[in-house]
Amino acid sequence: MSSLRAAARLRLAARLPAVRTSRPYSAAAAAKPSKPLSHAPFFSNEPAGPTIKTAIPGPMSQAAIEELDMSFDTRSLNMLANYEQSFGNYIKDLDGNVLLDVYAQIASIPVGYSNPALRAAASSEQMISALINRPALGNFPQHDWSDILCTGILTVAPKGLDQVFTAMAGSDANETAYKAAFMYRRQQERGGAHVEFSDAEIASSMINQAPGAPQLSILSFKTAFHGRLFGSLSTTRSKPIHKLDIPAFDWPQATFPLLKYPLHEFEAENAAAEAEALADVERLITTHHLPPCAVVVEPIQSEGGDNHASPAFFRGLRALTKKHNVLLIVDEVQTGVGATGKFWAHDHWNLETPPDMVTFSKKAQTAGYYFGNPDLRPNKPYRQFNTWMGDPARALLFRAIIKEIERLDLVTNTANVGEYLYAGLERLATQYPGEFQNLRGKGQGTFIAFDSPRRDEFLSKAKSVGVNIGGSGERAVRLRPMLIFQKHHADLLLEAVEKIVKS
Amino acid sequence: MSSLRAAARLRLAARLPAVRTSRPYSAAAAAKPSKPLSHAPFFSNEPAGPTIKTAIPGPMSQAAIEELDMSFDTRSLNMLANYEQSFGNYIKDLDGNVLLDVYAQIASIPVGYSNPALRAAASSEQMISALINRPALGNFPQHDWSDILCTGILTVAPKGLDQVFTAMAGSDANETAYKAAFMYRRQQERGGAHVEFSDAEIASSMINQAPGAPQLSILSFKTAFHGRLFGSLSTTRSKPIHKLDIPAFDWPQATFPLLKYPLHEFEAENAAAEAEALADVERLITTHHLPPCAVVVEPIQSEGGDNHASPAFFRGLRALTKKHNVLLIVDEVQTGVGATGKFWAHDHWNLETPPDMVTFSKKAQTAGYYFGNPDLRPNKPYRQFNTWMGDPARALLFRAIIKEIERLDLVTNTANVGEYLYAGLERLATQYPGEFQNLRGKGQGTFIAFDSPRRDEFLSKAKSVGVNIGGSGERAVRLRPMLIFQKHHADLLLEAVEKIVKS
């Protein structure tokens, strides 16, 4: 190590106590909910409750949607919103309707609409320069890029992971992680980073053939969702509509344990389902004709229907991947950044060794993957590279989000409010049998879901009682409030949900 | 058509004269360079010339690079820059060195560092809200999304294309265009948008097998570059280092005509090379075991070495793709937004029918693809979809860039300065035989390149004489100035280039 490098490491270590020594959210802060539930709203400018003025979409929205549709596909449009007039947990549409938003841009708004602290960060000179002077980060990073990483993204790096590759969204976060996994595997097979590519590899790579383009795979799970580009879509198994007509790699999918609820009534069956799923993983790792170099898994399968598995299952998966020298990639695109009552959902697992890579996006408002093993940096430059490699403006925003989470102790808040909300839903489930099936997410913050016998009707009625809610899978209602969702919001939500099932 | 829709169309038509009637850049403005070259700098705060204080990287930069490398791979790092202190065409590093930048973040800075008009746009309330309230555009677009598109991205839509799908960067712009092409082809094969998916398609799609995951391909050209994710990388053929160890689809590559220079001396040979390449395209379209549903092509192969072809070649390609009912996707990620002296490089071709899709990124500071045929919208929602579907903040920035291009007439500027610069390089090529081989890009604005017998040395020496220049392919020096590159910058560049070859 050069003296410069040694000095840099010292400076860095001084700056990164969170990463190197303790973990404020992951392990400590959220472990024991201690504070009482606050009744005081975090933000004074937040509406006191929903306002419904018209059917949704109202006339103003309808006209605007027709206009937008001229040039932009609006068939998946749910609501047209005015975000400059949306505050905190409330989303406002063009007809003056104000809804409590527990969908939050598909789980991607962390600290509320028009958050004042984010507004300050967005108005800063640093942000303006980042926006208008966007660098090619791999070639010409800005002078403060290390500082932006060390005071932002890396302060919340999962335990054991101190490197980051920045990306733009969940799909490319996962795909660049997959690329790292393939390169790592082939490097091992070649005998190390110092072994040069063979002529056959070089020549065949250019015609998309083995050995240069290797016959290897990424193993994912049934009902998983990992993105929609060609590599990530090959690992996505949630719904046919995402996959139809798109060529895919012949990669394997393992059974995901479909747990039965309530969990305490089906302990043995669920344990058996998890053992079976792990056996399926091992079978595919050892026998699939395209050997998996990595397993990718969501802590809670989100798009695919809010499917959970136990910490024991994930510990088993870590053990299996270690045993067979296969990497474990944890896709925290939807679960990450506090929603489960820990900063990263995989912190619930108490793993003995960390995952090899953890991908993030959504609530981080930027994307990428963390890793720890330096060998996951490819042996040569320009192998993992692209023009922008992320966006400093969005990295600055994530830093502001992290500070806001710290300031308001939002991971603790989410753990506590989640507990309260779950208890309320349990009461409703008893009161309205059949309307709240397979209630799940206990102890997982506000990352709560249940199946509804008439889900799409449920979601549509929710708007008329002032709440914006999303679904997942075929029949799940998924709750994805922001981290600033408080007890009084939970009360409003519970009341609205009761109205829906009673109607 | 509903009356609402009719009214919306009227409002839209009134707003979009550029798209619907004339094309300010594409056809008209840049066709006949008319204005004299301006000597007055566009920006008063731009440095008068380069300043070299230390070797590059200097001591400050070296220390900062060591620190950054702790958490972020820096092996592709070229310069660490301070963009808050960079202005116009000049990039400043941490040691006080100021370089004339004709690489411009790999061809992606359009109107100069710290551009005052972009600064104003970046400080606006609309931008702040876009940054902190990022919507899931497919589900919950903001109220002014249609306006942002109609007053920005769509005002420069290529002739014949009035729809846009927004994305994040060049790779996903291309991959979503590929997805649209696959869905379109399969829809035709099924007999139209109204024909439902078969049970076999639905079931097989979930296991990544045909017919649901079809045995179709995208045809690209040798030495092409279209991105680095799994689908786009399968069409990239520039260098093994981009492709090694990454699984790829078995998609075909056609010969690209490798023209000989000077063009007027090799007319017959070059025409034969182009005819041969077109014959190869037709052979692959008609015989490849995975039938291509689209051909993707760059107007000028950029990353792959600045390889040009004639307008006649591209007209032939359009004719061939029409003949065989294959889509033509023009990848304008590097060539688009004015650099070639027309707003879109394919405007040089005088096509009889427009390309089916045109992808963009880089100088647009946002990304996506334009299209015209409504059937390229998939038959159902959620088939072409993701959480963010682009970034309104970046779309607002593109709008500001477009206005700045208009205000300063920068496409005309680029055409004129390009002509001047090309003439200067021609003179140097005569004066220093062998040092400027295959000079190319005449009539293509500042999109100029030449081969150097000692390219990497050339690029490295350039810094010592105050210029930041990039390479492409194995031995090309590629010039990628910003659109605000003026005659006095060209004089500085020519002087610097002469110093390098004389040294």
XYZ file of N, CA, C and O in Angstrom, chain A residues 5 11-12 15 66-67 69-72 75-81 83-84 94 105-106 113-114 119 125 129 131 133-136 138-143 145 154 163-164 168 175 179 182 186 190 197 205-209 212 214 228-230 234 237 240 243-245 249-250 253 362 365 377-379 382-383 385 387-388 391 394 397 468, chain B residues 5 11-12 15 66-67 69-72 75-81 83-84 94 105-106 113-114 119 125 129 131 133-136 138-143 145 154 163-164 168 175 179 182 186 190 197 205-209 212 214 228-230 234 237 243-245 249-250 253 361-362 365 377-379 382-383 385 387-388 391 394 397 468:
656
model
N -2.086 6.013 -0.254
C -3.237 5.147 -0.053
C -3.486 4.930 1.440
O -4.623 4.937 1.898
N -7.967 8.699 6.516
C -8.978 9.752 6.411
C -10.366 9.144 6.274
O -11.337 9.591 6.865
N -10.418 8.087 5.479
C -11.700 7.460 5.213
C -12.252 6.800 6.473
O -13.431 6.908 6.798
N -13.823 8.999 8.798
C -15.069 9.560 8.320
C -16.218 8.555 8.352
O -17.379 8.909 8.246
N -56.194 12.630 -21.207
C -56.392 12.519 -22.662
C -55.268 13.227 -23.403
O -54.757 12.747 -24.405
N -54.901 14.384 -22.908
C -53.847 15.135 -23.591
C -52.507 14.400 -23.500
O -51.796 14.256 -24.497
N -51.975 11.332 -23.207
C -52.000 10.079 -23.967
C -51.636 10.260 -25.441
O -51.314 9.299 -26.124
N -51.697 11.500 -25.930
C -51.314 11.746 -27.327
C -49.885 11.297 -27.602
O -49.551 10.885 -28.703
N -49.016 11.476 -26.615
C -47.595 11.221 -26.869
C -46.992 10.221 -25.907
O -45.856 9.799 -26.072
N -47.753 9.797 -24.875
C -47.192 8.998 -23.791
C -48.269 7.994 -23.368
O -49.405 8.385 -23.101
N -52.077 3.965 -20.325
C -52.972 2.882 -19.922
C -52.656 2.303 -18.554
O -53.471 1.603 -17.962
N -51.472 2.548 -18.047
C -51.166 2.093 -16.685
C -51.362 3.229 -15.684
O -51.069 3.060 -14.500
N -51.890 4.355 -16.154
C -52.038 5.512 -15.282
C -53.055 5.244 -14.171
O -54.146 4.741 -14.412
N -52.668 5.588 -12.962
C -53.484 5.377 -11.773
C -54.072 6.707 -11.322
O -55.282 6.828 -11.131
N -53.252 7.713 -11.179
C -53.699 9.062 -10.811
C -52.725 10.055 -11.420
O -51.526 9.791 -11.466
N -53.247 11.179 -11.861
C -52.396 12.294 -12.273
C -52.318 13.210 -11.058
O -53.352 13.598 -10.516
N -51.120 13.548 -10.630
C -50.985 14.255 -9.360
C -50.290 15.587 -9.520
O -49.514 15.796 -10.452
N -47.650 17.380 -7.547
C -46.740 17.147 -6.428
C -46.319 18.432 -5.751
O -45.942 18.410 -4.577
N -46.383 19.523 -6.482
C -46.036 20.796 -5.839
C -47.054 21.124 -4.754
O -46.778 21.880 -3.830
N -55.505 16.720 -9.629
C -55.807 17.978 -10.325
C -57.208 18.494 -10.024
O -57.531 19.637 -10.345
N -45.639 6.035 -4.679
C -44.875 5.866 -5.920
C -44.210 4.486 -5.952
O -43.026 4.347 -6.196
N -45.041 3.498 -5.759
C -44.579 2.099 -5.718
C -43.417 1.973 -4.729
O -42.309 1.529 -5.064
N -43.845 13.842 0.581
C -43.847 14.792 -0.526
C -43.423 16.161 -0.012
O -43.758 16.552 1.116
N -42.704 16.863 -0.860
C -42.287 18.242 -0.586
C -41.617 18.381 0.776
O -41.802 19.375 1.486
N -36.023 19.687 0.182
C -36.112 20.944 -0.570
C -34.831 21.763 -0.380
O -34.274 22.300 -1.344
N -26.182 24.866 -3.862
C -25.238 25.060 -4.976
C -24.671 23.719 -5.445
O -24.471 23.504 -6.637
N -24.999 22.348 -9.312
C -23.838 21.951 -10.119
C -23.935 20.487 -10.538
O -23.628 20.141 -11.684
N -26.577 18.798 -11.067
C -27.597 18.653 -12.110
C -27.086 19.100 -13.471
O -27.306 18.444 -14.484
N -23.898 19.840 -14.457
C -22.562 19.395 -14.862
C -22.438 17.891 -14.626
O -21.587 17.440 -13.881
N -23.289 17.140 -15.251
C -23.309 15.706 -14.950
C -22.059 15.020 -15.502
O -21.811 15.038 -16.705
N -21.291 14.399 -14.610
C -20.044 13.790 -15.064
C -20.225 12.357 -15.560
O -21.195 11.698 -15.222
N -19.266 11.915 -16.355
C -19.097 10.493 -16.631
C -18.278 9.953 -15.460
O -17.057 10.047 -15.446
N -17.157 7.277 -14.126
C -16.044 6.326 -14.209
C -14.773 6.969 -14.737
O -13.671 6.568 -14.376
N -14.911 7.967 -15.578
C -13.754 8.656 -16.166
C -13.412 9.968 -15.466
O -12.260 10.265 -15.228
N -14.433 10.767 -15.204
C -14.208 12.141 -14.731
C -15.060 12.451 -13.503
O -15.887 13.367 -13.530
N -14.894 11.686 -12.424
C -15.744 11.952 -11.250
C -15.482 13.345 -10.705
O -14.411 13.920 -10.906
N -16.456 13.870 -10.010
C -16.288 15.202 -9.452
C -15.461 15.123 -8.182
O -15.389 14.075 -7.527
N -14.864 16.243 -7.794
C -13.914 16.266 -6.680
C -14.536 15.781 -5.375
O -13.855 15.247 -4.519
N -16.962 13.471 -5.038
C -17.694 12.212 -5.184
C -17.398 11.276 -4.011
O -18.293 10.649 -3.459
N -22.568 5.377 1.699
C -21.777 4.391 2.445
C -22.040 4.405 3.949
O -21.696 3.452 4.643
N -18.036 -1.286 -0.362
C -17.820 -0.818 -1.725
C -19.175 -0.580 -2.361
O -20.150 -1.252 -2.014
N -19.197 0.332 -3.325
C -20.469 0.560 -4.001
C -20.239 0.767 -5.497
O -19.212 1.323 -5.902
N -28.632 3.483 -11.973
C -29.703 4.454 -12.215
C -31.058 4.016 -11.661
O -31.894 4.836 -11.322
N -28.676 -5.839 -12.773
C -27.912 -6.373 -13.905
C -26.404 -6.144 -13.743
O -25.597 -6.998 -14.114
N -23.568 -8.952 -13.599
C -22.323 -8.913 -14.384
C -21.117 -9.144 -13.474
O -20.195 -9.887 -13.821
N -20.889 -12.854 -12.718
C -20.356 -13.664 -13.829
C -18.840 -13.482 -13.960
O -18.100 -14.443 -14.145
N -16.007 -16.485 -13.494
C -15.070 -16.859 -14.554
C -13.626 -16.590 -14.114
O -12.718 -17.325 -14.493
N -10.751 -19.353 -14.084
C -9.491 -19.170 -14.803
C -8.292 -19.313 -13.882
O -7.166 -19.485 -14.349
N -7.215 -13.465 -20.249
C -8.214 -14.126 -21.083
C -7.513 -14.917 -22.180
O -6.479 -14.494 -22.711
N -16.208 -14.203 -27.404
C -17.040 -13.176 -26.757
C -17.641 -12.255 -27.807
O -18.771 -11.786 -27.658
N -16.899 -12.016 -28.888
C -17.373 -11.066 -29.898
C -18.486 -11.638 -30.766
O -19.162 -10.898 -31.481
N -18.658 -12.954 -30.726
C -19.784 -13.529 -31.467
C -20.812 -14.126 -30.497
O -21.610 -14.991 -30.864
N -20.784 -13.642 -29.258
C -21.802 -14.023 -28.256
C -21.818 -15.525 -27.969
O -22.878 -16.079 -27.671
N -20.669 -16.178 -28.073
C -20.603 -17.627 -27.860
C -19.662 -17.962 -26.709
O -18.780 -17.162 -26.379
N -16.225 -17.281 -24.265
C -16.172 -15.845 -23.938
C -17.472 -15.344 -23.340
O -17.479 -14.570 -22.387
N -20.121 -16.939 -21.401
C -20.162 -18.262 -20.759
C -21.572 -18.833 -20.607
O -22.553 -18.105 -20.563
N -36.912 -5.410 -15.436
C -37.576 -5.619 -16.708
C -36.660 -5.481 -17.917
O -37.146 -5.467 -19.042
N -35.378 -5.327 -17.709
C -34.482 -5.358 -18.865
C -34.119 -6.824 -19.137
O -34.586 -7.715 -18.434
N -33.323 -7.094 -20.183
C -33.255 -8.485 -20.640
C -32.656 -9.460 -19.624
O -33.133 -10.581 -19.487
N -35.051 -11.913 -17.177
C -34.847 -13.369 -17.201
C -34.902 -13.960 -15.796
O -35.126 -15.160 -15.634
N -40.067 -13.506 -12.285
C -41.011 -14.606 -12.487
C -42.369 -14.273 -11.885
O -43.085 -15.167 -11.445
N -46.889 -13.216 -16.198
C -46.635 -13.357 -17.641
C -46.626 -12.021 -18.378
O -45.836 -11.836 -19.302
N -43.380 -10.610 -19.084
C -42.370 -11.416 -19.771
C -42.746 -11.788 -21.206
O -41.864 -12.087 -22.035
N -44.032 -11.772 -21.504
C -44.492 -12.255 -22.811
C -43.838 -11.524 -23.977
O -43.769 -10.292 -23.985
N -43.389 -12.285 -24.938
C -42.828 -11.796 -26.208
C -41.393 -11.302 -26.106
O -40.831 -10.818 -27.096
N -33.034 -15.537 -21.226
C -32.012 -16.560 -21.003
C -32.650 -17.771 -20.338
O -33.561 -17.632 -19.505
N -32.141 -18.923 -20.670
C -32.696 -20.165 -20.123
C -32.140 -20.413 -18.718
O -31.444 -21.394 -18.471
N -35.251 -21.363 -12.180
C -36.028 -20.769 -11.087
C -36.297 -21.839 -10.023
O -36.696 -22.961 -10.333
N -35.298 2.701 -5.519
C -36.568 3.212 -4.949
C -36.363 4.269 -3.846
O -36.021 5.393 -4.162
N -33.729 6.728 -3.979
C -33.821 7.744 -5.037
C -32.596 7.724 -5.951
O -32.414 8.607 -6.790
N -14.581 -6.428 -7.706
C -14.133 -5.471 -8.724
C -13.485 -6.308 -9.829
O -12.540 -7.045 -9.573
N -13.940 -6.197 -11.052
C -13.338 -7.011 -12.123
C -11.829 -6.772 -12.222
O -11.336 -5.739 -11.780
N -11.141 -7.737 -12.826
C -9.670 -7.661 -12.824
C -9.107 -6.530 -13.670
O -7.952 -6.177 -13.529
N -12.897 -0.840 -17.183
C -13.825 -0.776 -18.324
C -14.652 -2.043 -18.515
O -15.352 -2.171 -19.507
N -14.590 -2.990 -17.563
C -15.440 -4.171 -17.686
C -16.803 -3.883 -17.067
O -17.813 -4.405 -17.515
N -18.684 -0.647 -16.442
C -18.509 0.757 -16.778
C -19.685 1.191 -17.628
O -20.291 0.388 -18.333
N -21.392 5.329 -19.304
C -21.095 6.764 -19.342
C -21.341 7.424 -17.988
O -20.449 8.024 -17.412
N -22.546 7.322 -17.491
C -22.884 8.092 -16.298
C -22.616 7.346 -14.995
O -22.301 7.951 -13.992
N -25.839 8.972 -10.797
C -26.154 10.388 -10.937
C -25.850 11.079 -9.606
O -26.530 10.857 -8.607
N -28.754 12.576 -7.685
C -29.591 11.636 -6.938
C -28.852 11.083 -5.712
O -29.480 10.748 -4.701
N -29.319 13.560 -3.059
C -30.658 13.473 -2.487
C -30.729 12.316 -1.481
O -31.340 12.450 -0.419
N -54.870 6.095 -1.095
C -54.246 5.516 -2.277
C -53.441 4.285 -1.862
O -52.469 4.390 -1.128
N -60.860 13.725 -26.062
C -59.632 13.395 -26.773
C -59.420 14.338 -27.965
O -58.299 14.772 -28.233
N -55.554 21.044 -28.542
C -54.641 21.780 -27.669
C -53.201 21.396 -27.964
O -52.312 22.219 -28.005
N -53.000 20.101 -28.175
C -51.658 19.600 -28.391
C -51.099 20.095 -29.711
O -49.945 20.500 -29.815
N -49.831 23.440 -29.692
C -48.625 23.587 -28.899
C -47.375 23.032 -29.593
O -46.262 23.311 -29.217
N -6.810 8.372 -4.537
C -6.536 7.271 -3.604
C -7.696 7.108 -2.620
O -8.108 5.995 -2.301
N -8.201 8.229 -2.150
C -9.296 8.156 -1.183
C -10.559 7.581 -1.831
O -11.207 6.692 -1.277
N -10.775 5.638 -4.283
C -10.605 4.233 -4.657
C -10.925 3.259 -3.522
O -11.125 2.074 -3.749
N -10.964 3.767 -2.290
C -11.319 2.892 -1.160
C -12.686 2.240 -1.346
O -12.927 1.132 -0.907
N -13.603 2.977 -1.960
C -14.984 2.494 -2.023
C -15.527 2.445 -3.435
O -16.612 1.922 -3.666
N -14.769 2.966 -4.411
C -15.294 3.148 -5.766
C -14.142 2.872 -6.722
O -13.062 3.456 -6.594
N -10.100 2.645 -11.586
C -9.102 2.277 -12.595
C -9.422 2.818 -13.989
O -8.571 2.833 -14.864
N -10.659 3.240 -14.200
C -10.973 3.877 -15.481
C -10.920 5.401 -15.353
O -11.245 6.117 -16.287
N -10.492 5.889 -14.197
C -10.493 7.336 -13.965
C -9.500 8.042 -14.890
O -8.361 7.623 -15.043
N -9.947 9.120 -15.487
C -9.149 9.906 -16.425
C -8.716 11.203 -15.753
O -7.539 11.546 -15.742
N -9.640 11.908 -15.161
C -9.352 13.150 -14.423
C -10.379 13.298 -13.322
O -11.541 12.978 -13.532
N -9.961 13.805 -12.194
C -10.904 14.192 -11.147
C -11.121 15.700 -11.325
O -10.157 16.458 -11.394
N -12.383 16.121 -11.438
C -12.633 17.509 -11.832
C -13.445 18.252 -10.780
O -14.195 17.644 -10.020
N -16.324 20.634 -10.950
C -17.254 21.188 -11.941
C -17.824 22.521 -11.500
O -18.238 23.324 -12.334
N -17.863 22.760 -10.203
C -18.343 24.072 -9.748
C -17.404 25.175 -10.229
O -17.804 26.323 -10.337
N -8.378 19.431 -9.659
C -8.172 19.837 -8.267
C -6.851 20.546 -8.034
O -6.632 21.119 -6.966
N -17.319 14.702 -21.180
C -18.025 13.614 -20.467
C -18.541 12.584 -21.473
O -19.723 12.217 -21.461
N -17.619 12.118 -22.302
C -17.938 11.142 -23.346
C -19.134 11.655 -24.170
O -20.159 11.001 -24.311
N -20.089 23.689 -19.314
C -20.125 23.541 -17.851
C -20.706 24.801 -17.237
O -20.466 25.913 -17.720
N -21.464 24.617 -16.172
C -22.030 25.728 -15.392
C -22.770 26.728 -16.266
O -22.696 27.940 -16.041
N -28.423 26.657 -15.151
C -28.424 26.988 -13.718
C -29.785 27.559 -13.316
O -30.348 27.191 -12.270
N -38.551 26.349 -9.039
C -39.459 25.597 -8.166
C -39.863 24.269 -8.823
O -39.993 23.244 -8.162
N -39.258 20.586 -7.129
C -40.334 19.614 -6.885
C -40.068 18.311 -7.640
O -40.280 17.215 -7.120
N -37.259 17.027 -8.375
C -36.189 16.274 -7.715
C -36.676 15.563 -6.464
O -36.339 14.401 -6.241
N -39.899 15.068 -5.388
C -41.174 14.335 -5.482
C -41.163 13.461 -6.730
O -41.998 13.598 -7.610
N -40.209 12.555 -6.807
C -40.055 11.793 -8.046
C -41.201 10.811 -8.217
O -41.406 9.921 -7.387
N -41.962 10.948 -9.299
C -43.122 10.079 -9.471
C -42.773 8.751 -10.147
O -41.761 8.631 -10.825
N -43.650 7.783 -9.967
C -43.664 6.584 -10.804
C -44.470 6.983 -12.041
O -45.703 6.934 -12.040
N -45.377 5.998 -14.934
C -46.394 5.192 -15.608
C -47.703 5.124 -14.827
O -48.780 5.005 -15.414
N -47.624 5.208 -13.518
C -48.809 5.148 -12.664
C -49.305 6.516 -12.209
O -50.498 6.778 -12.187
N -48.375 7.354 -11.772
C -48.747 8.614 -11.122
C -47.973 9.798 -11.713
O -47.244 10.482 -11.002
N -48.135 10.034 -13.024
C -47.381 11.142 -13.618
C -47.791 12.466 -12.990
O -48.893 12.607 -12.475
N -46.893 13.424 -13.060
C -47.223 14.729 -12.500
C -48.090 15.507 -13.486
O -48.072 15.248 -14.684
N -48.815 16.483 -12.963
C -49.786 17.210 -13.779
C -49.169 17.873 -14.998
O -49.818 18.062 -16.004
N -46.573 16.770 -16.794
C -45.712 15.875 -17.566
C -45.962 16.044 -19.071
O -45.024 16.100 -19.869
N -40.470 16.596 -27.067
C -41.189 16.380 -28.326
C -40.993 17.494 -29.350
O -41.270 17.300 -30.531
N -44.270 10.094 -30.619
C -44.465 9.421 -29.342
C -43.109 9.262 -28.675
O -42.092 9.166 -29.354
N -43.130 9.190 -27.342
C -41.863 8.976 -26.659
C -42.052 8.030 -25.483
O -43.110 8.028 -24.843
N -33.696 6.055 -18.690
C -32.704 6.642 -17.789
C -31.338 6.867 -18.433
O -30.619 7.768 -18.045
N -32.703 -0.926 -24.823
C -33.368 -2.182 -24.453
C -34.891 -2.060 -24.467
O -35.592 -2.988 -24.846
N -37.455 -4.160 -26.725
C -38.670 -4.816 -26.207
C -39.886 -4.435 -27.056
O -40.712 -5.286 -27.401
N -39.792 -6.468 -30.235
C -40.188 -7.879 -30.070
C -41.707 -8.000 -29.909
O -42.343 -8.869 -30.499
N -44.247 -9.993 -32.550
C -45.094 -11.100 -32.098
C -46.577 -10.755 -32.273
O -47.394 -11.618 -32.587
N -49.159 -12.921 -34.383
C -50.418 -13.433 -33.812
C -51.632 -12.983 -34.601
O -52.710 -13.541 -34.435
N -53.016 -13.632 -26.018
C -51.920 -14.588 -25.873
C -52.499 -15.989 -25.714
O -53.541 -16.174 -25.076
N -43.721 -18.423 -21.220
C -43.023 -17.171 -20.892
C -42.457 -17.232 -19.478
O -41.380 -16.696 -19.213
N -43.181 -17.917 -18.582
C -42.759 -17.953 -17.182
C -41.558 -18.868 -16.946
O -40.926 -18.810 -15.886
N -41.251 -19.713 -17.914
C -40.040 -20.538 -17.773
C -38.994 -20.158 -18.833
O -38.119 -20.955 -19.181
N -39.121 -18.932 -19.346
C -38.115 -18.387 -20.275
C -37.963 -19.209 -21.546
O -36.876 -19.300 -22.106
N -39.054 -19.821 -22.000
C -38.982 -20.684 -23.182
C -39.933 -20.173 -24.267
O -40.914 -19.477 -23.982
N -43.542 -18.281 -25.609
C -43.742 -17.057 -24.816
C -42.512 -16.151 -24.814
O -42.623 -14.946 -24.898
N -39.800 -15.614 -27.189
C -39.650 -16.065 -28.572
C -38.201 -16.207 -29.028
O -37.301 -15.579 -28.482
N -24.455 -1.758 -22.332
C -23.719 -2.747 -21.576
C -24.574 -3.617 -20.671
O -24.055 -4.371 -19.869
N -25.894 -3.492 -20.761
C -26.727 -4.426 -20.005
C -26.928 -5.668 -20.886
O -26.412 -5.731 -22.003
N -27.655 -6.670 -20.405
C -27.571 -7.971 -21.086
C -28.111 -7.969 -22.518
O -27.541 -8.593 -23.403
N -25.603 -7.667 -25.887
C -25.660 -8.703 -26.926
C -25.605 -8.085 -28.324
O -25.278 -8.773 -29.288
N -20.653 -4.742 -30.212
C -19.597 -5.559 -30.832
C -18.307 -4.771 -30.947
O -17.525 -4.980 -31.868
N -17.379 -7.334 -23.275
C -18.263 -8.486 -23.414
C -17.790 -9.736 -22.667
O -18.603 -10.607 -22.330
N -16.488 -9.816 -22.407
C -15.936 -11.042 -21.833
C -16.603 -11.448 -20.521
O -16.799 -10.604 -19.633
N -16.956 -12.697 -20.425
C -17.502 -13.328 -19.203
C -18.983 -13.045 -18.984
O -19.545 -13.499 -17.973
N -27.094 -13.259 -25.762
C -28.024 -13.905 -26.687
C -27.294 -14.203 -27.999
O -26.439 -13.422 -28.436
N -27.672 -15.277 -28.633
C -27.035 -15.699 -29.879
C -27.615 -14.896 -31.051
O -28.226 -15.454 -31.951
N -24.698 -10.547 -36.138
C -24.027 -9.269 -36.434
C -23.703 -9.220 -37.925
O -23.200 -10.179 -38.499
N -29.890 9.794 -25.561
C -29.414 9.910 -24.179
C -28.316 10.984 -24.181
O -28.436 11.974 -24.893
N -27.256 10.788 -23.443
C -26.078 11.670 -23.423
C -26.416 13.170 -23.430
O -26.843 13.682 -22.415
N -29.278 14.509 -21.676
C -29.238 14.463 -20.205
C -30.419 13.689 -19.631
O -30.662 13.680 -18.424
N -46.875 0.933 -29.373
C -47.373 0.798 -27.987
C -47.893 -0.621 -27.854
O -48.788 -1.029 -28.610
N -47.396 -1.381 -26.900
C -47.865 -2.771 -26.762
C -49.380 -2.826 -26.589
O -50.002 -1.846 -26.167
N -49.957 -3.982 -26.885
C -51.423 -4.075 -26.893
C -52.050 -3.964 -25.505
O -53.241 -3.735 -25.395
N -48.698 -2.192 -18.825
C -47.737 -2.876 -17.949
C -46.778 -3.808 -18.685
O -46.043 -4.554 -18.062
N -46.805 -3.778 -20.042
C -45.836 -4.608 -20.755
C -44.530 -3.838 -20.942
O -43.454 -4.416 -20.947
N -42.985 -0.976 -18.964
C -43.295 -0.268 -17.729
C -42.130 -0.479 -16.775
O -41.431 -1.472 -16.826
N -40.768 1.344 -12.568
C -41.199 2.279 -11.526
C -41.065 3.728 -11.979
O -42.034 4.481 -11.984
N -39.865 4.127 -12.369
C -39.653 5.548 -12.618
C -39.916 5.958 -14.061
O -40.357 7.061 -14.327
N -37.053 10.407 -15.670
C -36.865 11.316 -14.537
C -37.292 12.715 -14.971
O -36.634 13.349 -15.790
N -34.647 15.400 -15.111
C -33.748 15.365 -16.276
C -34.481 15.799 -17.544
O -33.866 16.357 -18.458
N -34.363 19.456 -17.581
C -33.048 19.936 -17.995
C -32.906 19.872 -19.515
O -32.358 20.791 -20.132
N -8.300 18.213 -23.252
C -8.812 16.897 -22.867
C -9.499 16.267 -24.081
O -10.514 16.781 -24.548
